[in-house]
Coordinates of N, CA, C and O and ligand atoms in Angstrom, one line a residue:
M1 N 244.5 225.0 -50.5 CA 244.1 226.1 -49.6 C 244.9 227.3 -49.9 O 246.1 227.3 -50.0
T2 N 244.2 228.4 -50.2 CA 245.0 229.7 -50.4 C 245.0 230.5 -49.1 O 244.0 230.9 -48.6
I3 N 246.3 230.8 -48.7 CA 246.5 231.6 -47.5 C 246.9 233.0 -48.0 O 247.8 233.1 -48.9
A4 N 246.3 234.1 -47.4 CA 246.7 235.4 -47.8 C 247.2 236.1 -46.5 O 246.7 235.9 -45.4
L5 N 248.3 236.8 -46.7 CA 248.9 237.6 -45.6 C 248.5 239.1 -45.8 O 248.6 239.6 -46.9
Y6 N 247.9 239.6 -44.7 CA 247.6 241.1 -44.8 C 248.5 241.8 -43.8 O 248.3 241.8 -42.6
P7 N 249.7 242.3 -44.3 CA 250.7 242.9 -43.3 C 250.5 244.4 -43.1 O 249.9 245.1 -43.9
G8 N 250.9 244.8 -42.0 CA 250.9 246.3 -41.7 C 251.3 246.6 -40.3 O 251.7 245.7 -39.5
S9 N 251.2 247.9 -39.9 CA 251.6 248.3 -38.6 C 250.4 248.1 -37.6 O 250.6 247.8 -36.5
F10 N 249.2 248.4 -38.1 CA 248.0 248.2 -37.3 C 248.2 248.9 -35.9 O 248.0 248.2 -34.9
D11 N 248.4 250.2 -35.9 CA 248.7 250.9 -34.7 C 247.7 252.0 -34.5 O 248.0 253.2 -34.6
P12 N 246.5 251.7 -34.1 CA 245.9 250.3 -33.9 C 245.1 249.9 -35.1 O 244.9 250.7 -36.0
I13 N 244.5 248.7 -35.1 CA 243.6 248.3 -36.1 C 242.4 249.1 -36.1 O 241.9 249.5 -35.1
T14 N 241.9 249.5 -37.4 CA 240.7 250.3 -37.5 C 239.6 249.6 -38.3 O 239.9 248.5 -38.8
K15 N 238.5 250.2 -38.4 CA 237.4 249.5 -39.2 C 237.8 249.5 -40.7 O 237.3 248.7 -41.4
G16 N 238.7 250.4 -41.1 CA 239.2 250.4 -42.5 C 240.0 249.1 -42.7 O 239.8 248.4 -43.7
H17 N 240.9 248.8 -41.8 CA 241.7 247.6 -41.9 C 240.8 246.4 -41.8 O 240.9 245.4 -42.6
M18 N 239.8 246.4 -40.9 CA 238.9 245.2 -40.7 C 238.1 245.0 -42.0 O 237.9 243.8 -42.4
D19 N 237.7 246.1 -42.6 CA 236.9 245.9 -43.9 C 237.7 245.2 -44.9 O 237.2 244.3 -45.6
I20 N 239.0 245.5 -45.0 CA 239.9 244.8 -46.0 C 240.0 243.3 -45.6 O 239.9 242.4 -46.5
A21 N 240.3 243.1 -44.3 CA 240.6 241.7 -43.9 C 239.3 240.8 -44.1 O 239.4 239.7 -44.6
V22 N 238.2 241.4 -43.8 CA 236.9 240.6 -43.9 C 236.6 240.3 -45.4 O 236.2 239.2 -45.7
R23 N 236.8 241.3 -46.2 CA 236.6 241.1 -47.7 C 237.6 240.1 -48.2 O 237.2 239.2 -49.0
A24 N 238.8 240.1 -47.8 CA 239.8 239.2 -48.2 C 239.4 237.8 -47.7 O 239.6 236.8 -48.5
A25 N 238.9 237.7 -46.5 CA 238.5 236.4 -46.0 C 237.3 235.8 -46.7 O 237.1 234.6 -46.5
S26 N 236.6 236.6 -47.4 CA 235.5 236.0 -48.2 C 236.0 235.4 -49.5 O 235.3 234.7 -50.2
I27 N 237.2 235.7 -49.9 CA 237.8 235.2 -51.1 C 238.8 234.1 -50.9 O 238.9 233.1 -51.5
F28 N 239.7 234.3 -49.8 CA 240.8 233.3 -49.6 C 240.4 232.4 -48.4 O 239.5 232.8 -47.6
D29 N 241.0 231.2 -48.3 CA 240.6 230.3 -47.3 C 241.0 230.8 -45.9 O 240.3 230.6 -44.9
R30 N 242.2 231.3 -45.8 CA 242.7 231.9 -44.5 C 243.3 233.2 -44.8 O 244.1 233.4 -45.7
V31 N 243.1 234.1 -43.9 CA 243.8 235.4 -43.9 C 244.5 235.6 -42.6 O 244.0 235.5 -41.5
I32 N 245.8 235.9 -42.8 CA 246.6 236.1 -41.6 C 246.9 237.6 -41.5 O 247.6 238.1 -42.5
I33 N 246.5 238.3 -40.5 CA 246.9 239.7 -40.3 C 248.3 239.7 -39.7 O 248.4 239.2 -38.6
G34 N 249.2 240.2 -40.4 CA 250.6 240.1 -39.9 C 251.0 241.5 -39.4 O 251.0 242.5 -40.1
V35 N 251.2 241.6 -38.1 CA 251.5 242.8 -37.4 C 253.0 243.0 -37.4 O 253.7 242.2 -36.7
Y36 N 253.5 244.0 -38.2 CA 254.9 244.1 -38.3 C 255.5 244.7 -37.0 O 255.0 245.8 -36.5
D37 N 256.4 244.0 -36.4 CA 257.0 244.3 -35.1 C 257.6 245.7 -35.0 O 257.3 246.5 -34.0
R38 N 258.4 246.1 -36.0 CA 259.1 247.4 -35.8 C 259.1 248.2 -37.1 O 260.1 248.4 -37.8
P39 N 257.9 248.7 -37.4 CA 257.8 249.6 -38.6 C 258.6 250.9 -38.4 O 258.8 251.3 -37.2
N40 N 259.0 251.5 -39.5 CA 259.8 252.7 -39.4 C 258.9 253.9 -39.1 O 258.8 254.8 -40.0
K41 N 258.2 253.9 -38.0 CA 257.3 255.0 -37.7 C 257.1 255.0 -36.2 O 257.3 253.9 -35.5
Q42 N 256.7 256.1 -35.7 CA 256.5 256.2 -34.2 C 255.2 255.5 -33.8 O 254.2 255.7 -34.5
L43 N 255.3 254.6 -32.8 CA 254.2 253.8 -32.5 C 253.5 254.2 -31.2 O 254.2 254.7 -30.3
L44 N 252.2 254.0 -31.1 CA 251.5 254.3 -29.9 C 251.4 253.0 -29.0 O 251.6 253.0 -27.8
F45 N 251.1 251.9 -29.7 CA 251.0 250.6 -29.1 C 252.2 249.7 -29.4 O 252.7 249.7 -30.6
N46 N 252.7 248.9 -28.4 CA 253.7 248.0 -28.7 C 253.2 246.8 -29.5 O 252.0 246.7 -29.7
A47 N 254.1 245.9 -30.0 CA 253.7 244.8 -30.9 C 252.6 243.9 -30.2 O 251.6 243.6 -30.8
E48 N 252.9 243.6 -28.9 CA 251.9 242.7 -28.2 C 250.6 243.4 -28.1 O 249.5 242.7 -28.3
E49 N 250.5 244.7 -27.8 CA 249.2 245.3 -27.7 C 248.5 245.4 -29.1 O 247.3 245.1 -29.2
R50 N 249.3 245.7 -30.1 CA 248.7 245.7 -31.5 C 248.1 244.4 -31.9 O 247.0 244.3 -32.5
V51 N 248.9 243.3 -31.5 CA 248.4 242.0 -31.9 C 247.1 241.7 -31.1 O 246.1 241.2 -31.6
N52 N 247.1 242.0 -29.8 CA 245.9 241.6 -28.9 C 244.7 242.4 -29.4 O 243.6 241.9 -29.4
L53 N 244.9 243.7 -29.7 CA 243.8 244.5 -30.2 C 243.2 243.9 -31.4 O 241.9 243.8 -31.6
A54 N 244.1 243.5 -32.4 CA 243.6 243.0 -33.6 C 242.9 241.6 -33.4 O 241.8 241.3 -34.0
K55 N 243.5 240.8 -32.5 CA 242.9 239.5 -32.2 C 241.4 239.6 -31.7 O 240.5 238.9 -32.2
V56 N 241.2 240.5 -30.8 CA 239.9 240.7 -30.2 C 238.9 241.2 -31.3 O 237.8 240.8 -31.5
A57 N 239.5 242.1 -32.1 CA 238.6 242.8 -33.1 C 238.1 241.8 -34.2 O 237.0 241.9 -34.7
V58 N 238.9 240.7 -34.5 CA 238.5 239.8 -35.5 C 238.1 238.4 -35.0 O 238.0 237.5 -35.8
E59 N 237.9 238.4 -33.7 CA 237.7 237.0 -33.1 C 236.4 236.3 -33.6 O 236.4 235.1 -33.6
K60 N 235.5 237.0 -34.2 CA 234.3 236.3 -34.7 C 234.4 235.8 -36.1 O 233.5 235.2 -36.6
Y61 N 235.6 236.0 -36.7 CA 235.8 235.5 -38.1 C 236.7 234.3 -38.0 O 237.9 234.5 -37.7
P62 N 236.2 233.1 -38.3 CA 237.0 231.9 -38.0 C 238.2 231.8 -39.0 O 239.2 231.1 -38.6
N63 N 238.2 232.4 -40.1 CA 239.3 232.2 -41.0 C 240.3 233.4 -41.0 O 241.1 233.6 -42.0
I64 N 240.1 234.3 -40.0 CA 241.1 235.4 -39.9 C 241.9 235.2 -38.6 O 241.3 235.0 -37.5
E65 N 243.2 235.2 -38.8 CA 244.1 235.0 -37.6 C 245.1 236.2 -37.5 O 245.2 237.0 -38.5
V66 N 245.7 236.4 -36.4 CA 246.6 237.5 -36.2 C 247.9 237.0 -35.6 O 247.9 236.2 -34.7
C67 N 249.0 237.5 -36.2 CA 250.3 237.2 -35.5 C 251.3 238.3 -35.8 O 251.1 239.0 -36.8
S68 N 252.3 238.4 -35.0 CA 253.3 239.4 -35.3 C 254.5 238.8 -36.0 O 254.7 237.6 -36.0
Y69 N 255.3 239.7 -36.7 CA 256.5 239.2 -37.4 C 257.5 240.3 -37.4 O 257.2 241.5 -37.3
D70 N 258.8 239.8 -37.5 CA 259.9 240.8 -37.5 C 260.9 240.6 -38.6 O 262.1 240.9 -38.4
I71 N 260.5 239.9 -39.7 CA 261.4 239.7 -40.8 C 260.8 240.3 -42.0 O 259.8 241.0 -42.0
L72 N 261.5 240.2 -43.1 CA 261.0 240.7 -44.4 C 259.6 240.2 -44.7 O 259.3 239.0 -44.5
T73 N 258.7 241.0 -45.1 CA 257.3 240.6 -45.3 C 257.2 239.4 -46.3 O 256.5 238.4 -46.0
V74 N 257.9 239.4 -47.4 CA 257.8 238.2 -48.3 C 258.4 237.0 -47.7 O 257.9 235.9 -47.9
A75 N 259.4 237.1 -46.8 CA 260.0 235.9 -46.2 C 258.9 235.4 -45.2 O 258.8 234.2 -45.1
F76 N 258.2 236.3 -44.5 CA 257.2 235.8 -43.6 C 256.0 235.2 -44.3 O 255.5 234.1 -43.9
A77 N 255.7 235.7 -45.5 CA 254.6 235.1 -46.3 C 255.0 233.7 -46.7 O 254.2 232.8 -46.6
K78 N 256.2 233.6 -47.1 CA 256.7 232.2 -47.5 C 256.7 231.3 -46.3 O 256.2 230.1 -46.5
A79 N 257.1 231.8 -45.2 CA 257.2 230.9 -44.0 C 255.8 230.4 -43.6 O 255.7 229.3 -43.1
I80 N 254.8 231.2 -43.8 CA 253.4 230.7 -43.4 C 252.7 230.1 -44.5 O 251.5 229.8 -44.4
G81 N 253.3 230.0 -45.7 CA 252.7 229.3 -46.8 C 251.7 230.2 -47.5 O 250.8 229.7 -48.2
A82 N 251.8 231.6 -47.4 CA 250.9 232.5 -48.1 C 251.4 232.7 -49.5 O 252.5 233.0 -49.7
K83 N 250.4 232.6 -50.4 CA 250.8 232.9 -51.9 C 250.4 234.3 -52.2 O 250.8 234.8 -53.3
V84 N 249.7 235.0 -51.4 CA 249.1 236.3 -51.7 C 249.4 237.3 -50.6 O 249.3 236.9 -49.4
I85 N 249.8 238.5 -50.9 CA 249.9 239.5 -49.9 C 248.8 240.5 -50.3 O 248.7 241.0 -51.4
V86 N 248.0 240.8 -49.3 CA 246.8 241.7 -49.5 C 247.2 243.1 -48.8 O 247.8 243.2 -47.8
R87 N 246.8 244.2 -49.6 CA 247.0 245.5 -49.0 C 245.7 246.3 -49.3 O 244.9 245.9 -50.1
G88 N 245.5 247.4 -48.7 CA 244.4 248.3 -48.9 C 244.8 249.5 -49.6 O 245.9 250.1 -49.4
L89 N 243.9 250.0 -50.5 CA 244.3 251.2 -51.3 C 243.2 252.3 -51.0 O 242.0 252.1 -51.4
R90 N 243.7 253.4 -50.4 CA 242.8 254.5 -50.3 C 243.0 255.5 -51.5 O 244.1 255.4 -52.1
M91 N 242.1 256.4 -51.7 CA 242.2 257.3 -52.9 C 243.4 258.2 -52.8 O 243.7 258.8 -51.8
G92 N 244.2 258.2 -53.9 CA 245.3 259.1 -53.9 C 246.5 258.7 -53.1 O 247.5 258.2 -53.7
S93 N 246.4 258.7 -51.8 CA 247.6 258.6 -51.0 C 248.4 257.3 -51.1 O 249.6 257.3 -50.9
D94 N 247.7 256.1 -51.3 CA 248.4 254.9 -51.1 C 249.0 254.3 -52.4 O 249.9 253.5 -52.3
F95 N 248.6 254.7 -53.6 CA 248.9 254.0 -54.8 C 250.5 253.9 -55.0 O 251.0 252.8 -55.2
E96 N 251.1 255.0 -54.9 CA 252.6 255.0 -55.3 C 253.4 254.2 -54.3 O 254.2 253.4 -54.7
K97 N 253.0 254.3 -53.0 CA 253.8 253.6 -52.0 C 253.5 252.0 -52.1 O 254.5 251.2 -52.1
E98 N 252.3 251.7 -52.4 CA 252.0 250.2 -52.5 C 252.6 249.7 -53.8 O 253.1 248.5 -53.8
F99 N 252.6 250.4 -54.9 CA 253.1 250.0 -56.1 C 254.7 249.7 -56.0 O 255.2 248.7 -56.4
E100 N 255.3 250.7 -55.3 CA 256.8 250.6 -55.1 C 257.1 249.4 -54.3 O 258.0 248.6 -54.6
M101 N 256.3 249.2 -53.2 CA 256.6 248.1 -52.3 C 256.3 246.8 -53.0 O 257.1 245.8 -52.9
A102 N 255.2 246.7 -53.8 CA 254.9 245.5 -54.5 C 256.0 245.1 -55.5 O 256.4 244.0 -55.6
M103 N 256.6 246.1 -56.2 CA 257.6 245.9 -57.2 C 258.9 245.4 -56.5 O 259.5 244.4 -57.0
M104 N 259.2 246.0 -55.4 CA 260.4 245.5 -54.6 C 260.2 244.1 -54.1 O 261.1 243.3 -54.2
N105 N 259.1 243.8 -53.6 CA 258.8 242.5 -53.0 C 258.8 241.5 -54.1 O 259.2 240.3 -54.0
K106 N 258.2 241.8 -55.3 CA 258.2 240.9 -56.5 C 259.6 240.6 -56.9 O 259.9 239.5 -57.3
K107 N 260.5 241.6 -56.8 CA 261.9 241.3 -57.2 C 262.5 240.3 -56.2 O 263.3 239.4 -56.6
I108 N 262.2 240.4 -54.9 CA 262.7 239.5 -53.9 C 262.1 238.1 -54.1 O 262.8 237.1 -54.0
D109 N 260.8 238.0 -54.3 CA 260.2 236.7 -54.5 C 259.1 236.8 -55.5 O 258.0 237.3 -55.2
S110 N 259.3 236.4 -56.7 CA 258.4 236.6 -57.8 C 257.2 235.7 -57.7 O 256.2 235.8 -58.4
E111 N 257.2 234.7 -56.8 CA 256.1 233.8 -56.7 C 254.9 234.3 -55.8 O 253.8 233.8 -55.9
I112 N 255.2 235.4 -55.1 CA 254.1 235.9 -54.2 C 253.4 237.0 -54.9 O 254.0 238.0 -55.4
E113 N 252.1 236.9 -55.0 CA 251.2 237.9 -55.7 C 250.8 239.0 -54.7 O 250.5 238.7 -53.5
F114 N 250.6 240.2 -55.2 CA 250.1 241.3 -54.4 C 248.7 241.7 -54.9 O 248.5 241.9 -56.1
I115 N 247.8 241.7 -54.0 CA 246.4 242.1 -54.4 C 246.0 243.2 -53.5 O 246.0 243.2 -52.3
C116 N 245.6 244.3 -54.2 CA 245.1 245.5 -53.4 C 243.6 245.6 -53.5 O 243.0 245.5 -54.6
F117 N 243.0 245.7 -52.3 CA 241.6 246.0 -52.3 C 241.3 247.5 -52.2 O 242.0 248.1 -51.4
M118 N 240.4 247.9 -53.0 CA 240.0 249.4 -52.9 C 239.3 249.6 -51.6 O 238.4 248.8 -51.2
S119 N 239.7 250.6 -50.9 CA 239.0 250.9 -49.6 C 237.6 251.2 -49.9 O 237.2 251.8 -50.9
S120 N 236.7 250.8 -48.9 CA 235.3 251.2 -49.0 C 235.1 252.7 -48.9 O 235.9 253.3 -48.1
L121 N 234.1 253.2 -49.5 CA 233.9 254.7 -49.5 C 234.0 255.3 -48.1 O 234.6 256.3 -47.8
R122 N 233.3 254.6 -47.1 CA 233.2 255.2 -45.8 C 234.5 255.2 -45.0 O 234.6 255.9 -44.0
Y123 N 235.5 254.4 -45.5 CA 236.8 254.4 -44.8 C 237.9 255.0 -45.6 O 239.1 254.9 -45.2
Q124 N 237.6 255.6 -46.7 CA 238.6 256.2 -47.6 C 239.6 257.2 -46.9 O 240.7 257.2 -47.2
F125 N 239.0 257.9 -46.0 CA 239.9 258.9 -45.4 C 240.3 258.6 -43.9 O 240.6 259.4 -43.1
L126 N 240.2 257.3 -43.6 CA 240.6 256.9 -42.3 C 242.0 256.3 -42.3 O 242.3 255.4 -43.1
S127 N 242.8 256.8 -41.4 CA 244.2 256.2 -41.2 C 244.4 256.2 -39.7 O 243.9 257.0 -39.0
S128 N 245.2 255.2 -39.3 CA 245.6 255.1 -37.9 C 246.2 256.4 -37.4 O 245.9 256.8 -36.3
S129 N 247.1 257.0 -38.2 CA 247.8 258.1 -37.7 C 246.9 259.3 -37.5 O 246.9 260.0 -36.4
L130 N 245.9 259.6 -38.4 CA 245.0 260.7 -38.3 C 244.1 260.4 -37.1 O 243.8 261.3 -36.3
L131 N 243.7 259.2 -37.0 CA 242.8 258.8 -35.9 C 243.4 259.1 -34.5 O 242.8 259.6 -33.6
K132 N 244.7 258.8 -34.4 CA 245.4 259.0 -33.1 C 245.5 260.5 -32.8 O 245.3 261.0 -31.7
E133 N 245.8 261.3 -33.9 CA 246.0 262.7 -33.8 C 244.6 263.3 -33.3 O 244.6 264.1 -32.4
V134 N 243.5 262.9 -33.9 CA 242.2 263.5 -33.6 C 241.8 263.0 -32.2 O 241.3 263.8 -31.4
T135 N 242.1 261.8 -31.9 CA 241.7 261.3 -30.5 C 242.4 262.0 -29.4 O 241.8 262.3 -28.4
I136 N 243.7 262.3 -29.6 CA 244.4 262.9 -28.5 C 243.9 264.4 -28.3 O 243.9 264.9 -27.2
L137 N 243.4 265.0 -29.4 CA 243.0 266.4 -29.3 C 241.5 266.5 -28.9 O 241.1 267.5 -28.4
S138 N 240.7 265.5 -29.3 CA 239.3 265.7 -29.1 C 238.6 264.5 -28.4 O 237.4 264.3 -28.5
G139 N 239.3 263.7 -27.7 CA 238.7 262.6 -27.0 C 238.0 261.5 -27.9 O 238.7 261.0 -28.8
S140 N 236.7 261.3 -27.6 CA 236.1 260.1 -28.2 C 235.4 260.4 -29.5 O 234.6 259.6 -29.9
S141 N 235.7 261.5 -30.2 CA 234.9 261.8 -31.4 C 235.0 260.8 -32.6 O 234.2 260.8 -33.5
C142 N 236.0 260.0 -32.6 CA 236.2 259.0 -33.7 C 235.9 257.6 -33.3 O 236.4 256.7 -34.0
Q143 N 235.3 257.4 -32.2 CA 235.1 256.0 -31.7 C 234.4 255.1 -32.7 O 234.7 253.9 -32.6
D144 N 233.5 255.6 -33.5 CA 232.8 254.8 -34.4 C 233.7 254.2 -35.6 O 233.2 253.4 -36.4
L145 N 234.9 254.7 -35.7 CA 235.8 254.3 -36.7 C 236.7 253.1 -36.3 O 237.5 252.6 -37.1
V146 N 236.6 252.7 -35.1 CA 237.4 251.6 -34.6 C 236.5 250.6 -33.9 O 235.5 250.9 -33.4
P147 N 237.0 249.3 -33.8 CA 236.2 248.3 -33.0 C 236.2 248.8 -31.6 O 237.1 249.5 -31.1
E148 N 235.2 248.3 -30.9 CA 234.9 248.7 -29.5 C 236.2 248.6 -28.6 O 236.5 249.5 -27.8
N149 N 236.8 247.4 -28.7 CA 238.0 247.2 -27.8 C 239.1 248.2 -28.1 O 239.8 248.6 -27.2
V150 N 239.2 248.6 -29.3 CA 240.3 249.6 -29.7 C 239.9 251.0 -29.1 O 240.8 251.7 -28.7
A151 N 238.6 251.3 -29.2 CA 238.2 252.6 -28.7 C 238.5 252.7 -27.2 O 239.0 253.7 -26.7
V152 N 238.3 251.6 -26.5 CA 238.6 251.6 -25.0 C 240.1 251.8 -24.8 O 240.6 252.6 -24.0
A153 N 240.9 251.0 -25.6 CA 242.4 251.1 -25.4 C 242.9 252.5 -25.8 O 243.8 253.0 -25.1
L154 N 242.3 253.1 -26.8 CA 242.8 254.4 -27.2 C 242.5 255.4 -26.1 O 243.3 256.2 -25.7
N155 N 241.3 255.4 -25.6 CA 240.9 256.3 -24.5 C 241.8 256.2 -23.3 O 242.3 257.1 -22.7
D156 N 242.1 254.9 -23.0 CA 242.9 254.6 -21.9 C 244.3 255.2 -22.0 O 244.9 255.8 -21.2
K157 N 244.9 254.9 -23.2 CA 246.3 255.3 -23.5 C 246.3 256.8 -23.5 O 247.2 257.4 -22.9
F158 N 245.4 257.5 -24.1 CA 245.4 259.0 -24.2 C 245.1 259.6 -22.8 O 245.7 260.7 -22.5
A159 N 244.3 259.0 -22.0 CA 244.0 259.5 -20.7 C 245.3 259.6 -19.9 O 245.7 260.5 -19.2
R160 N 246.1 258.5 -20.1 CA 247.4 258.4 -19.4 C 248.4 259.4 -19.9 O 249.1 260.1 -19.1
I161 N 248.4 259.6 -21.2 CA 249.3 260.6 -21.8 C 248.9 262.0 -21.3 O 249.7 262.8 -20.9
R162 N 247.6 262.3 -21.3 CA 247.1 263.6 -20.9 C 247.5 263.9 -19.4 O 247.9 264.9 -19.1
D163 N 247.3 262.8 -18.6 CA 247.7 262.9 -17.2 C 249.1 263.3 -17.0 O 249.5 264.1 -16.3
S164 N 250.0 262.6 -17.8 CA 251.4 262.8 -17.7 C 251.8 264.2 -18.2 O 252.6 264.9 -17.6
W165 N 251.0 264.8 -19.2 CA 251.2 266.2 -19.6 C 250.9 267.1 -18.4 O 251.7 268.0 -18.1
Q166 N 249.7 266.8 -17.8 CA 249.3 267.7 -16.7 C 250.3 267.7 -15.5 O 250.6 268.7 -15.0
N167 N 250.7 266.4 -15.2 CA 251.6 266.3 -14.1 C 253.0 266.9 -14.4 O 253.7 267.4 -13.5
G168 N 253.3 266.9 -15.7 CA 254.6 267.5 -16.1 C 254.6 269.0 -16.0 O 255.6 269.7 -16.0
K169 N 253.4 269.6 -16.1 CA 253.3 271.1 -16.1 C 253.6 271.7 -14.8 O 253.3 271.1 -13.7
Ligands
ADP1 P1 251.7 250.2 -43.0 O1 252.6 250.9 -42.0 O2 252.3 248.9 -43.6 O3 251.2 251.1 -44.1 P2 249.0 250.3 -41.9 O4 248.6 249.7 -40.6 O5 249.1 251.8 -41.9 O6 250.5 249.7 -42.1 O7 248.2 249.8 -43.1 C1 248.2 248.5 -43.5 C2 247.5 248.4 -44.8 O8 246.1 248.7 -44.6 C3 248.0 249.3 -45.9 O9 247.9 248.6 -47.1 C4 247.1 250.4 -45.9 O10 247.0 251.1 -47.2 C5 245.7 249.7 -45.6 N1 244.8 250.6 -44.9 C6 245.0 251.4 -43.9 N2 243.8 252.1 -43.6 C7 242.9 251.8 -44.5 C8 241.6 252.1 -44.8 N3 240.9 253.1 -44.1 N4 240.9 251.5 -45.8 C9 241.6 250.6 -46.6 N5 242.9 250.2 -46.4 C10 243.5 250.8 -45.4

């Protein structure tokens, strides 16, 4: 059985992430979406929220699971028996970062392979960070780029943030 780990921040999971996970799940026996607990970036959702959003989003796919982790990605891959780490590549922006990360991880554990899936055309320009920026400024205009449960969670979170801005004024 080949297990693939798909690690990331998933803050929150988008249809671009799901597209990669579902395509990986058609090749590997099991795909584990690994939600990294403390990425070096400012987060909107905490780890538990990010895991729960991803779990609901992929619940209809029997061979995709979600869990969080807080150790080195290759160490986590090893711990769950994953031989492959899956990542997504969008045009231009991702290649250097992914290549650098793959080389460093290969140095730490040469037995784990990195496989990058090319992003589908319709999700090439979708990122969680841009999505959050646009949603806070324009409400629900990007709802079709995320699963339904994520759209609800984003609206809820930003409604609260907007309220706190107004109350703070
Ligand atoms: P990280 O902080 O590790 O980059 P992300 O949640 O931003 O975590 O992304 C996780 C993985 O998913 C990365 O490999 C990223 O390139 C990929 N990814 C993000 N958005 C898309 C998308 N729209 N299409 C394909 N891959 C994507």
